[in-house]
Coordinates of C-alpha atoms in Angstrom, one line a residue:
Chain Q
M4 CA 2.6 -9.4 -12.2
E5 CA 3.2 -11.5 -15.3
F6 CA 1.6 -10.7 -18.7
V7 CA 0.9 -13.9 -20.6
V8 CA 0.2 -13.5 -24.2
E9 CA -2.6 -15.8 -25.3
E10 CA -1.5 -18.7 -27.6
G11 CA -1.5 -17.6 -31.2
K12 CA -2.0 -13.9 -30.4
R13 CA 0.3 -10.9 -30.5
V14 CA 0.3 -7.5 -28.9
H15 CA -0.1 -4.5 -31.3
E16 CA 2.3 -1.7 -30.5
E17 CA -0.1 0.9 -32.0
C18 CA -2.6 0.2 -29.2
S19 CA -0.8 2.7 -27.0
T20 CA -3.8 3.9 -25.0
L21 CA -4.8 1.7 -22.0
I22 CA -8.3 1.9 -20.5
L23 CA -9.0 0.1 -17.3
P24 CA -11.4 0.1 -14.4
A25 CA -10.8 1.0 -10.8
L26 CA -12.8 -1.0 -8.3
S27 CA -15.6 1.3 -7.1
I28 CA -19.1 1.5 -5.9
G29 CA -21.6 -0.2 -8.2
N30 CA -18.8 -1.8 -10.2
V31 CA -19.3 1.0 -12.7
G32 CA -15.7 1.1 -14.1
Q33 CA -15.9 -2.6 -14.8
L34 CA -19.3 -2.4 -16.4
A35 CA -18.0 0.5 -18.6
V36 CA -15.0 -1.6 -19.7
D37 CA -17.4 -4.5 -20.5
L38 CA -19.3 -2.2 -22.7
L39 CA -16.2 -0.9 -24.5
V40 CA -14.8 -4.4 -25.1
S41 CA -18.1 -5.6 -26.4
S42 CA -18.8 -2.6 -28.6
T43 CA -15.3 -2.2 -30.1
A44 CA -15.1 -5.9 -30.8
G45 CA -12.0 -6.1 -28.6
E46 CA -10.0 -9.2 -29.0
R47 CA -8.4 -10.8 -26.0
V48 CA -4.6 -10.9 -26.4
G49 CA -3.5 -12.0 -23.0
Y50 CA -3.9 -12.2 -19.2
L51 CA -2.3 -10.5 -16.3
D52 CA -1.4 -12.9 -13.6
D53 CA -1.0 -11.3 -10.1
L54 CA -0.8 -13.0 -6.8
N55 CA -2.7 -10.1 -5.2
L56 CA -5.8 -10.6 -7.3
L57 CA -8.4 -12.9 -5.8
P58 CA -9.3 -15.8 -8.2
C59 CA -12.4 -16.1 -10.3
V60 CA -13.3 -17.8 -13.6
G61 CA -16.3 -17.8 -15.8
N62 CA -17.6 -18.4 -19.3
D63 CA -17.0 -15.8 -22.1
A64 CA -18.6 -12.6 -21.0
Y65 CA -19.2 -11.0 -24.4
G66 CA -20.7 -13.4 -26.9
P67 CA -22.6 -13.0 -29.2
L68 CA -23.1 -16.5 -27.8
P69 CA -20.7 -17.7 -25.0
C70 CA -18.7 -20.5 -26.5
G71 CA -16.8 -21.7 -23.5
D72 CA -13.8 -19.3 -23.8
L73 CA -12.5 -19.1 -20.2
A74 CA -12.7 -15.6 -18.5
L75 CA -10.0 -14.9 -16.0
P76 CA -9.6 -12.2 -13.3
L77 CA -7.6 -9.7 -15.3
E78 CA -7.6 -9.8 -19.0
V79 CA -6.1 -7.6 -21.8
Y80 CA -8.1 -6.9 -24.9
E81 CA -7.0 -4.9 -28.0
S82 CA -9.2 -3.1 -30.5
S83 CA -7.2 -2.5 -33.6
S84 CA -9.9 -0.3 -35.1
T85 CA -9.6 2.1 -32.2
A86 CA -5.9 1.5 -31.3
I87 CA -7.0 0.9 -27.7
T88 CA -5.9 -1.6 -25.1
L89 CA -8.5 -2.5 -22.6
A90 CA -7.8 -4.3 -19.3
Q91 CA -10.8 -5.8 -17.5
Q92 CA -10.6 -6.7 -13.9
R93 CA -13.3 -9.1 -12.6
S94 CA -12.3 -9.8 -9.0
P95 CA -11.1 -7.7 -6.0
V96 CA -7.6 -7.2 -4.8
A97 CA -6.5 -9.0 -1.6
K98 CA -7.1 -6.9 1.5
G99 CA -4.4 -4.2 1.9
M100 CA -2.7 -5.0 -1.4
M101 CA -4.2 -2.3 -3.6
I102 CA -1.0 -0.1 -3.6
K103 CA 1.1 -3.1 -4.6
F104 CA -1.4 -4.0 -7.3
A105 CA -1.4 -0.5 -8.7
E106 CA 2.4 -0.5 -8.8
N107 CA 2.4 -3.8 -10.7
I108 CA -0.1 -2.7 -13.3
A109 CA 1.7 0.6 -13.8
E110 CA 4.8 -1.5 -14.4
F111 CA 3.0 -3.5 -17.0
A112 CA 1.7 -0.4 -18.7
A113 CA 5.1 1.3 -18.8
S114 CA 7.0 -1.8 -20.0
S115 CA 4.5 -2.6 -22.7
G116 CA 4.8 0.9 -24.3
K117 CA 1.6 2.5 -23.2
K118 CA 1.6 6.2 -23.4
D119 CA -1.9 7.2 -22.3
V120 CA -4.0 5.7 -19.6
I121 CA -7.7 6.2 -18.8
V122 CA -9.0 5.0 -15.5
L123 CA -12.8 4.6 -15.1
S124 CA -14.3 4.8 -11.7
S125 CA -17.4 5.8 -9.8
L126 CA -17.7 7.8 -6.5
D127 CA -20.3 7.4 -3.7
F128 CA -23.2 9.8 -4.4
Q129 CA -23.4 10.5 -0.6
R130 CA -20.1 12.3 -0.9
L131 CA -21.3 14.8 -3.6
H132 CA -21.6 18.2 -2.0
N133 CA -22.8 20.4 -4.8
L134 CA -25.6 18.7 -6.6
D135 CA -26.5 20.4 -9.9
L136 CA -29.3 18.6 -11.7
S137 CA -29.7 21.2 -14.4
R138 CA -26.8 19.8 -16.5
G139 CA -27.8 16.2 -16.3
P140 CA -25.5 13.4 -15.2
Q141 CA -22.0 14.9 -14.9
V142 CA -18.7 13.2 -15.6
Y143 CA -15.8 14.4 -13.5
Y144 CA -12.1 14.0 -14.2
L145 CA -8.7 14.0 -12.7
S146 CA -5.6 14.3 -14.9
N147 CA -1.9 14.7 -14.4
A148 CA -1.7 17.2 -17.4
E149 CA -1.4 20.0 -14.8
S150 CA -0.5 20.0 -11.2
D151 CA -4.0 20.9 -10.0
G152 CA -5.5 18.0 -11.9
R153 CA -6.8 20.1 -14.8
D154 CA -6.8 19.1 -18.5
D155 CA -7.8 21.2 -21.4
R156 CA -9.2 18.3 -23.4
C157 CA -11.5 17.4 -20.6
E158 CA -12.6 20.9 -20.0
R159 CA -13.6 21.3 -23.6
L160 CA -15.6 18.2 -23.4
G161 CA -17.5 19.6 -20.5
F162 CA -16.2 17.3 -17.8
G163 CA -16.0 18.7 -14.3
R164 CA -12.6 18.8 -12.7
L165 CA -12.5 16.9 -9.4
R166 CA -12.1 19.9 -7.1
E167 CA -11.5 17.7 -4.1
Y168 CA -8.1 16.7 -5.5
D169 CA -5.3 18.3 -3.4
S170 CA -1.8 17.2 -4.4
E171 CA -0.6 18.5 -1.1
G172 CA -3.1 16.6 1.0
R173 CA -1.7 14.1 3.4
C174 CA -3.0 11.0 1.7
W175 CA -2.4 12.2 -1.9
K176 CA 1.2 13.0 -0.9
Y177 CA 1.6 9.6 0.7
L178 CA 0.4 7.9 -2.5
S179 CA 2.9 10.0 -4.6
S180 CA 5.7 9.2 -2.3
V181 CA 5.1 5.5 -2.2
F182 CA 5.2 5.2 -6.0
E183 CA 8.1 7.6 -6.7
E184 CA 11.3 5.6 -6.7
N185 CA 13.5 8.5 -5.6
S186 CA 11.1 10.1 -3.2
K187 CA 12.8 11.7 -0.3
D188 CA 9.6 12.0 1.7
E189 CA 9.2 9.5 4.4
L190 CA 5.6 9.6 5.1
S191 CA 3.8 7.3 7.4
F192 CA 1.0 4.9 6.1
P193 CA -2.3 6.7 6.9
S194 CA -4.0 4.5 9.5
E195 CA -7.7 3.5 8.8
D196 CA -8.7 5.1 12.1
E197 CA -7.1 8.5 11.3
L198 CA -8.9 8.9 7.9
E199 CA -11.1 11.9 7.7
D200 CA -13.8 13.0 5.2
M201 CA -11.2 14.7 2.9
D202 CA -9.3 11.4 2.7
Y203 CA -12.2 9.7 1.0
Y204 CA -11.0 10.4 -2.6
P205 CA -7.3 9.4 -2.1
S206 CA -8.4 6.2 -0.3
L207 CA -10.1 4.9 -3.4
P208 CA -8.5 2.5 -5.8
F209 CA -8.6 5.0 -8.7
A210 CA -6.3 7.3 -6.6
A211 CA -3.7 4.5 -6.2
L212 CA -3.8 3.8 -10.0
F213 CA -3.6 7.5 -10.8
S214 CA -0.6 8.0 -8.6
A215 CA 1.1 4.8 -9.8
F216 CA 0.7 5.7 -13.5
K217 CA 1.8 9.3 -12.8
A218 CA 5.0 8.1 -11.1
R219 CA 5.8 6.0 -14.2
G220 CA 5.6 9.1 -16.4
L221 CA 2.5 8.1 -18.2
K222 CA -0.3 10.5 -19.1
V223 CA -3.2 9.5 -16.9
T224 CA -6.8 10.7 -16.9
C225 CA -9.4 9.4 -14.4
L226 CA -13.0 9.6 -15.5
L227 CA -15.5 9.6 -12.6
C228 CA -19.2 9.7 -12.0
Y229 CA -21.2 9.8 -8.8
C230 CA -23.6 6.9 -8.2
S231 CA -25.3 4.8 -5.6
E232 CA -25.5 1.0 -5.5
G233 CA -28.3 -0.3 -7.7
D234 CA -28.9 -0.6 -11.4
N235 CA -25.6 0.9 -12.5
I236 CA -25.9 0.2 -16.2
P237 CA -26.8 3.9 -17.0
D238 CA -23.7 4.9 -15.1
A239 CA -21.6 2.5 -17.2
F240 CA -22.9 4.0 -20.4
L241 CA -22.1 7.5 -19.1
L242 CA -18.5 6.6 -18.4
A243 CA -18.0 4.5 -21.6
E244 CA -19.4 7.4 -23.7
A245 CA -17.1 9.8 -21.9
A246 CA -14.1 7.6 -22.6
S247 CA -15.0 7.3 -26.3
K248 CA -15.3 11.1 -26.5
L249 CA -12.0 11.6 -24.7
M250 CA -10.4 9.3 -27.2
G251 CA -12.1 11.1 -30.1
L252 CA -13.6 7.9 -31.4
S253 CA -16.2 8.2 -34.2
P254 CA -19.3 6.0 -34.1
D255 CA -18.1 4.0 -37.1
K256 CA -15.3 2.6 -34.9
F257 CA -18.0 0.7 -32.9
H258 CA -19.9 -2.5 -33.6
G259 CA -23.1 -1.8 -31.9
E260 CA -26.4 -3.6 -32.2
E261 CA -28.7 -2.8 -35.1
G262 CA -26.3 -0.2 -36.5
G263 CA -26.0 1.6 -33.2
K264 CA -22.9 2.4 -31.2
W265 CA -23.1 0.1 -28.2
R266 CA -23.4 -3.7 -28.0
I267 CA -24.7 -5.1 -24.7
P268 CA -22.3 -7.8 -23.4
Y269 CA -24.0 -11.3 -23.3
S270 CA -23.2 -11.7 -19.6
W271 CA -25.3 -8.7 -18.7
K272 CA -28.5 -10.7 -19.5
S273 CA -28.2 -12.4 -16.1
M274 CA -26.8 -9.6 -14.1
Y275 CA -29.7 -9.5 -11.7
G276 CA -30.2 -13.2 -11.5
A277 CA -32.9 -15.4 -13.0
P278 CA -36.4 -13.9 -13.6
P279 CA -39.0 -14.8 -11.0
D280 CA -40.6 -18.2 -11.2
M281 CA -44.0 -17.4 -12.8
S282 CA -45.4 -20.9 -12.0
M283 CA -46.1 -19.7 -8.5
F284 CA -48.9 -17.5 -9.9
Chain N
M13 CA -34.4 -13.4 8.3
E14 CA -30.8 -12.2 8.1
D15 CA -29.8 -9.1 10.0
V16 CA -29.7 -6.4 7.3
L17 CA -26.8 -4.7 9.2
T18 CA -24.5 -7.7 9.1
E19 CA -25.8 -9.5 6.1
N20 CA -23.1 -10.2 3.5
P21 CA -23.5 -7.9 0.4
P22 CA -24.3 -9.6 -2.9
P23 CA -21.1 -10.9 -4.5
S24 CA -20.8 -8.1 -7.0
R25 CA -20.8 -5.5 -4.3
F26 CA -17.7 -4.5 -2.3
F27 CA -16.9 -4.4 1.4
Q28 CA -15.5 -1.0 2.4
E29 CA -12.1 -2.5 2.9
D30 CA -12.1 -3.7 -0.7
L31 CA -12.2 0.0 -1.8
N32 CA -9.7 1.4 0.7
N33 CA -6.0 1.9 -0.3
F34 CA -5.1 2.4 3.4
V35 CA -6.4 -0.8 4.9
S36 CA -3.6 -2.7 6.5
P37 CA -2.8 -6.0 4.8
S38 CA -3.6 -9.2 6.8
E39 CA -0.8 -10.5 9.0
P40 CA 1.7 -12.4 6.9
L41 CA 1.4 -16.1 7.2
P42 CA 4.0 -18.8 6.6
S43 CA 3.8 -20.2 3.0
P44 CA 2.0 -23.5 2.4
F45 CA 4.2 -26.3 1.3
I46 CA 4.0 -30.0 0.1
L47 CA 5.4 -32.7 2.3
F48 CA 6.1 -35.8 0.4
S49 CA 6.3 -39.3 2.0
N50 CA 9.4 -41.4 2.1
P51 CA 11.1 -42.2 -0.1
K52 CA 10.7 -38.7 -1.6
P53 CA 9.9 -39.0 -5.3
E54 CA 12.0 -37.3 -7.9
L55 CA 10.6 -33.8 -8.4
P56 CA 8.9 -32.3 -10.2
L57 CA 6.3 -35.0 -10.6
R58 CA 4.9 -35.1 -14.1
P59 CA 1.6 -37.0 -13.9
S60 CA -0.4 -37.5 -17.0
L61 CA -3.5 -36.5 -15.0
L62 CA -4.1 -34.6 -11.8
I63 CA -7.6 -34.8 -10.3
V64 CA -8.4 -32.3 -7.5
A65 CA -11.5 -33.0 -5.4
I66 CA -12.9 -30.0 -3.6
S67 CA -16.7 -30.7 -3.5
S68 CA -18.1 -33.0 -0.8
P69 CA -19.4 -35.6 -3.2
S70 CA -16.0 -35.8 -5.0
L71 CA -14.2 -36.1 -1.6
Y72 CA -16.5 -38.9 -0.7
V73 CA -15.8 -40.7 -3.9
F74 CA -12.0 -40.2 -3.6
H75 CA -12.0 -41.5 0.0
S76 CA -13.9 -44.6 -1.1
L77 CA -11.4 -45.5 -3.9
P78 CA -9.3 -48.5 -3.2
S79 CA -5.7 -49.0 -4.4
K80 CA -4.6 -45.4 -3.9
S81 CA -1.4 -44.7 -2.1
L82 CA -0.7 -41.6 0.0
I83 CA 2.4 -39.9 -1.4
G84 CA 2.2 -36.5 0.2
S85 CA 0.2 -33.8 1.9
L86 CA -0.1 -30.1 1.2
I87 CA 0.3 -28.3 4.5
I88 CA -1.4 -24.9 5.1
P89 CA 0.2 -23.7 8.3
E90 CA -2.8 -21.8 9.6
V91 CA -5.0 -24.9 9.5
P92 CA -4.7 -26.8 12.8
F93 CA -3.9 -30.5 12.9
S94 CA -6.0 -31.1 16.0
G95 CA -8.7 -33.7 15.4
N96 CA -7.0 -35.3 12.5
T97 CA -6.4 -39.0 12.6
V98 CA -3.3 -41.0 11.6
E99 CA -5.2 -42.9 9.0
P100 CA -6.8 -40.6 6.4
S101 CA -10.4 -39.9 7.3
L102 CA -13.1 -37.8 5.7
Q103 CA -13.4 -35.8 8.8
D104 CA -9.7 -34.7 8.7
K105 CA -8.7 -31.2 7.8
T106 CA -6.1 -32.2 5.3
C107 CA -5.1 -31.8 1.7
N108 CA -3.6 -35.2 0.9
I109 CA -2.1 -36.2 -2.4
Y110 CA -2.5 -39.8 -3.6
S111 CA -1.2 -41.8 -6.5
L112 CA -3.4 -44.2 -8.4
T113 CA -0.5 -45.9 -10.0
S114 CA 2.2 -48.0 -8.5
S115 CA 4.8 -45.2 -8.9
A116 CA 4.2 -41.5 -8.7
D117 CA 7.3 -41.0 -10.9
D118 CA 5.7 -42.9 -13.7
K119 CA 4.9 -40.6 -16.6
N120 CA 1.5 -42.2 -17.0
S121 CA 0.8 -41.7 -13.3
I122 CA -2.5 -40.3 -12.1
L123 CA -2.5 -38.2 -8.9
L124 CA -5.5 -37.3 -6.8
V125 CA -5.7 -34.4 -4.4
S126 CA -8.4 -34.4 -1.7
V127 CA -8.9 -30.9 -0.5
Q128 CA -10.6 -31.5 2.8
L129 CA -10.0 -28.1 4.3
H130 CA -11.1 -24.6 3.5
V131 CA -8.5 -22.6 1.5
S132 CA -9.3 -18.9 1.8
P133 CA -9.4 -16.9 -1.5
E134 CA -6.3 -15.0 -0.3
R135 CA -4.3 -18.2 0.0
S136 CA -5.7 -19.9 -3.1
N137 CA -3.2 -18.6 -5.6
L138 CA -0.3 -19.8 -3.4
V139 CA -1.9 -23.3 -3.1
S140 CA -2.6 -23.6 -6.8
R141 CA 1.0 -22.7 -7.7
L142 CA 2.2 -25.5 -5.4
L143 CA -0.2 -28.0 -7.0
I144 CA 0.4 -26.9 -10.6
G145 CA 3.7 -25.8 -12.0
Q146 CA 6.2 -26.2 -9.2
D147 CA 6.6 -29.7 -7.6
I148 CA 3.8 -31.1 -9.7
I149 CA 3.6 -30.4 -13.5
P150 CA 0.6 -32.3 -14.8
E151 CA -0.2 -32.8 -18.4
R152 CA -3.9 -32.5 -17.7
V153 CA -6.0 -31.3 -14.7
V154 CA -9.6 -32.1 -13.7
I155 CA -11.0 -30.1 -10.8
L156 CA -14.3 -31.2 -9.1
D157 CA -16.2 -28.5 -7.2
S158 CA -19.8 -27.5 -6.4
V159 CA -21.8 -24.7 -8.0
Q160 CA -21.5 -21.8 -5.6
S161 CA -25.1 -20.6 -5.1
R162 CA -23.9 -17.1 -4.1
N163 CA -22.2 -16.6 -7.5
F164 CA -24.8 -18.3 -9.6
R165 CA -27.2 -16.1 -11.6
G166 CA -29.6 -18.7 -12.5
R167 CA -32.0 -20.8 -10.6
L168 CA -30.8 -23.8 -8.5
S169 CA -33.3 -26.4 -7.3
P170 CA -32.3 -28.6 -4.3
D171 CA -34.1 -31.5 -6.1
E172 CA -32.4 -31.3 -9.4
T173 CA -28.9 -32.5 -10.1
L174 CA -27.0 -30.4 -12.6
A175 CA -23.4 -30.1 -13.7
A176 CA -21.4 -27.9 -16.0
K177 CA -17.8 -27.3 -17.0
L178 CA -15.3 -24.6 -17.8
E179 CA -12.1 -25.5 -19.6
T180 CA -8.9 -24.0 -20.7
S181 CA -8.1 -23.2 -24.3
S182 CA -5.8 -26.2 -24.7
E183 CA -8.5 -28.5 -23.4
K184 CA -10.9 -27.0 -25.9
E185 CA -8.5 -27.8 -28.7
A186 CA -7.9 -31.3 -27.5
V187 CA -9.3 -34.0 -29.8
T188 CA -9.7 -36.8 -27.3
S189 CA -11.0 -37.4 -23.7
R190 CA -12.9 -34.1 -23.2
V191 CA -15.6 -34.0 -20.6
N192 CA -19.0 -34.1 -22.2
L193 CA -20.9 -31.4 -20.3
D194 CA -22.5 -28.1 -21.1
Y195 CA -20.5 -25.0 -20.4
F196 CA -21.1 -23.1 -17.2
P197 CA -23.5 -20.2 -18.1
S198 CA -22.1 -16.8 -18.9
G199 CA -22.7 -14.1 -16.3
S200 CA -22.1 -16.5 -13.3
V201 CA -18.6 -16.9 -11.9
I202 CA -16.7 -19.4 -9.8
D203 CA -14.2 -18.2 -7.2
G204 CA -11.8 -19.6 -4.7
L205 CA -9.4 -22.5 -5.0
S206 CA -11.0 -24.2 -8.0
A207 CA -11.0 -20.9 -9.9
S208 CA -7.3 -20.4 -9.1
L209 CA -6.4 -23.9 -10.2
L210 CA -8.1 -23.5 -13.5
S211 CA -6.6 -20.1 -14.1
R212 CA -3.2 -21.5 -13.3
C213 CA -3.8 -24.2 -16.0
Q214 CA -4.8 -21.5 -18.5
V215 CA -1.8 -19.3 -17.8
K216 CA 0.5 -22.3 -18.0
N217 CA -1.2 -23.6 -21.2
I218 CA -2.1 -26.9 -19.5
R219 CA -5.2 -28.9 -20.4
G220 CA -7.6 -28.1 -17.5
T221 CA -11.3 -28.8 -16.8
L222 CA -13.3 -27.5 -13.9
V223 CA -16.6 -29.5 -13.4
V224 CA -19.1 -28.0 -11.0
S225 CA -22.1 -29.9 -9.8
W226 CA -25.2 -29.3 -7.8
P227 CA -26.5 -29.8 -5.2
E228 CA -23.6 -29.7 -2.8
F229 CA -24.5 -33.0 -1.1
G230 CA -26.6 -36.1 -1.9
S231 CA -26.4 -39.5 -3.4
N232 CA -27.4 -38.4 -6.9
V233 CA -24.5 -36.0 -7.2
I234 CA -22.2 -38.6 -5.8
R235 CA -23.4 -41.1 -8.5
F236 CA -22.7 -38.4 -11.1
V237 CA -19.2 -37.8 -9.8
R238 CA -18.5 -41.5 -9.7
A239 CA -19.7 -41.9 -13.3
L240 CA -17.7 -38.9 -14.4
L241 CA -14.5 -40.2 -12.9
K242 CA -15.0 -43.6 -14.5
N243 CA -15.4 -41.9 -17.8
I244 CA -12.2 -39.9 -17.4
V245 CA -10.2 -42.9 -16.0
P246 CA -11.8 -46.1 -17.4
S247 CA -9.6 -48.3 -15.3
L248 CA -10.7 -46.7 -12.1
D249 CA -12.3 -49.1 -9.6
V250 CA -15.4 -47.3 -8.4
A251 CA -17.4 -50.3 -7.3
S252 CA -16.7 -49.6 -3.6
V253 CA -18.3 -46.2 -3.9
N254 CA -21.7 -47.8 -4.0
K255 CA -21.5 -48.9 -0.4
E256 CA -23.3 -46.8 2.1
L257 CA -24.3 -44.3 -0.6
E258 CA -27.7 -43.7 0.9
K259 CA -26.1 -42.5 4.2
C260 CA -24.7 -39.5 2.2
S261 CA -28.1 -38.2 1.2
S262 CA -28.1 -35.4 3.8
R263 CA -25.8 -32.5 4.8
K264 CA -23.2 -33.5 7.3
D265 CA -23.8 -32.2 10.8
A266 CA -22.2 -28.9 11.1
W267 CA -20.8 -29.6 14.5
T268 CA -18.5 -32.3 13.2
E269 CA -16.8 -29.6 11.0
S270 CA -16.3 -27.2 13.8
D271 CA -12.9 -26.5 15.2
L272 CA -14.4 -26.2 18.7
Y273 CA -15.0 -30.0 18.8
T274 CA -11.6 -31.3 17.9

């Protein structure tokens, strides 16, 4: 993976926190990063070029009016007002290459001086076993602050620890071993056919990213929410808000619409396609 | 009506294997490579312009151009040669490279690439690296593809010809010779080989333009591509493209593209 700095731009060392999405149901992590880039007036500083990422291009996603700035599959933005680096991923990873991709992006984060990483992801609502509607939409987390995934900051913010995380579980141990350079464990690659229900969480991209960043000695926190496929914009707001709380960002750090906090990215206007042709009525 | 069980998900949704760390990677394939004709030119080639035809209308226009010389072919090992002819034909599954100038080594040379085969998204990055930045280092790149209806968030009418562009930063900053088209609308994306080629240009800071047109077939869009190429390369002889234009008004028969009938 090569990091290419955009012509005329430079990387700011003080932007030591990296926020990035993990591919997940409903594209929630990616939508949340869109919202954060748009609302913090993030400036693109470069691209990450990786052979394992499927190609895609588009017009500027953020606006206020798209001016033809080319959007690439994996871009790096910086928000100097918030000291955050945001990486936005727009296309999937080639089949079977997620672990390699995670390793590459962890290498980028470590070599570019990042200290904290926040991974945004969603989980399939069908996997939620204990539904508690009394507290409203719940954000869950997984952190490497403690061995059981617990983190005091997240607990104080009211996020729920991902209790399904088991560092001794077969698949979690495999992920740890594959990213640790000096791992003495020789664990076999879990076959697709052997996966059981408990293996759902470590099979997801956020788990690969979590394990890769952890192996590089970075502080990593995954923020998660359960959702179904559909209109996932509310889920994106939930995760983006959670990330801003975790970062301790005050509302004045944002450049929202009409004095508010959030600015809707221009590209969201056509998210569900063109409106129906009213001439047929 | 499509079967709801096997129907492809909308493009923003994932297949299960996209979200599974433990899916086995595809079987490794031999790398694509470029085979140059004799005498082999001095590499890397440094054309002033590289034009890549991916859409059917642009392939038709390229095929009809006289005075182009075949200088090489990009070989993708998993694509069978069976059914290909010795003389280049529109029905061939090939990726031929042509020179429009007398010498491919000439620094003012113009190269054409006719991508007459399907390049999978997984192989696109390897192919684009071969065409841009290794054996061929162009000063400027123009890529001609069709709007992908599956990735387009607006309305596409089969009766209406439309075209749009995306370009690299260095192309945007160029003072001369830019393609005069509206930008591709934000919110829609282009994937596959054309996206990989344009991305490669951006990363390598090369002037690059991707022009996408609609519909995918038809004489109107062929006329558009012909006019566009004439605008980009004024010396290009496009007169022969007029012949038999009306025969290209409908989609090619699917069976002629099937590997079963080679």
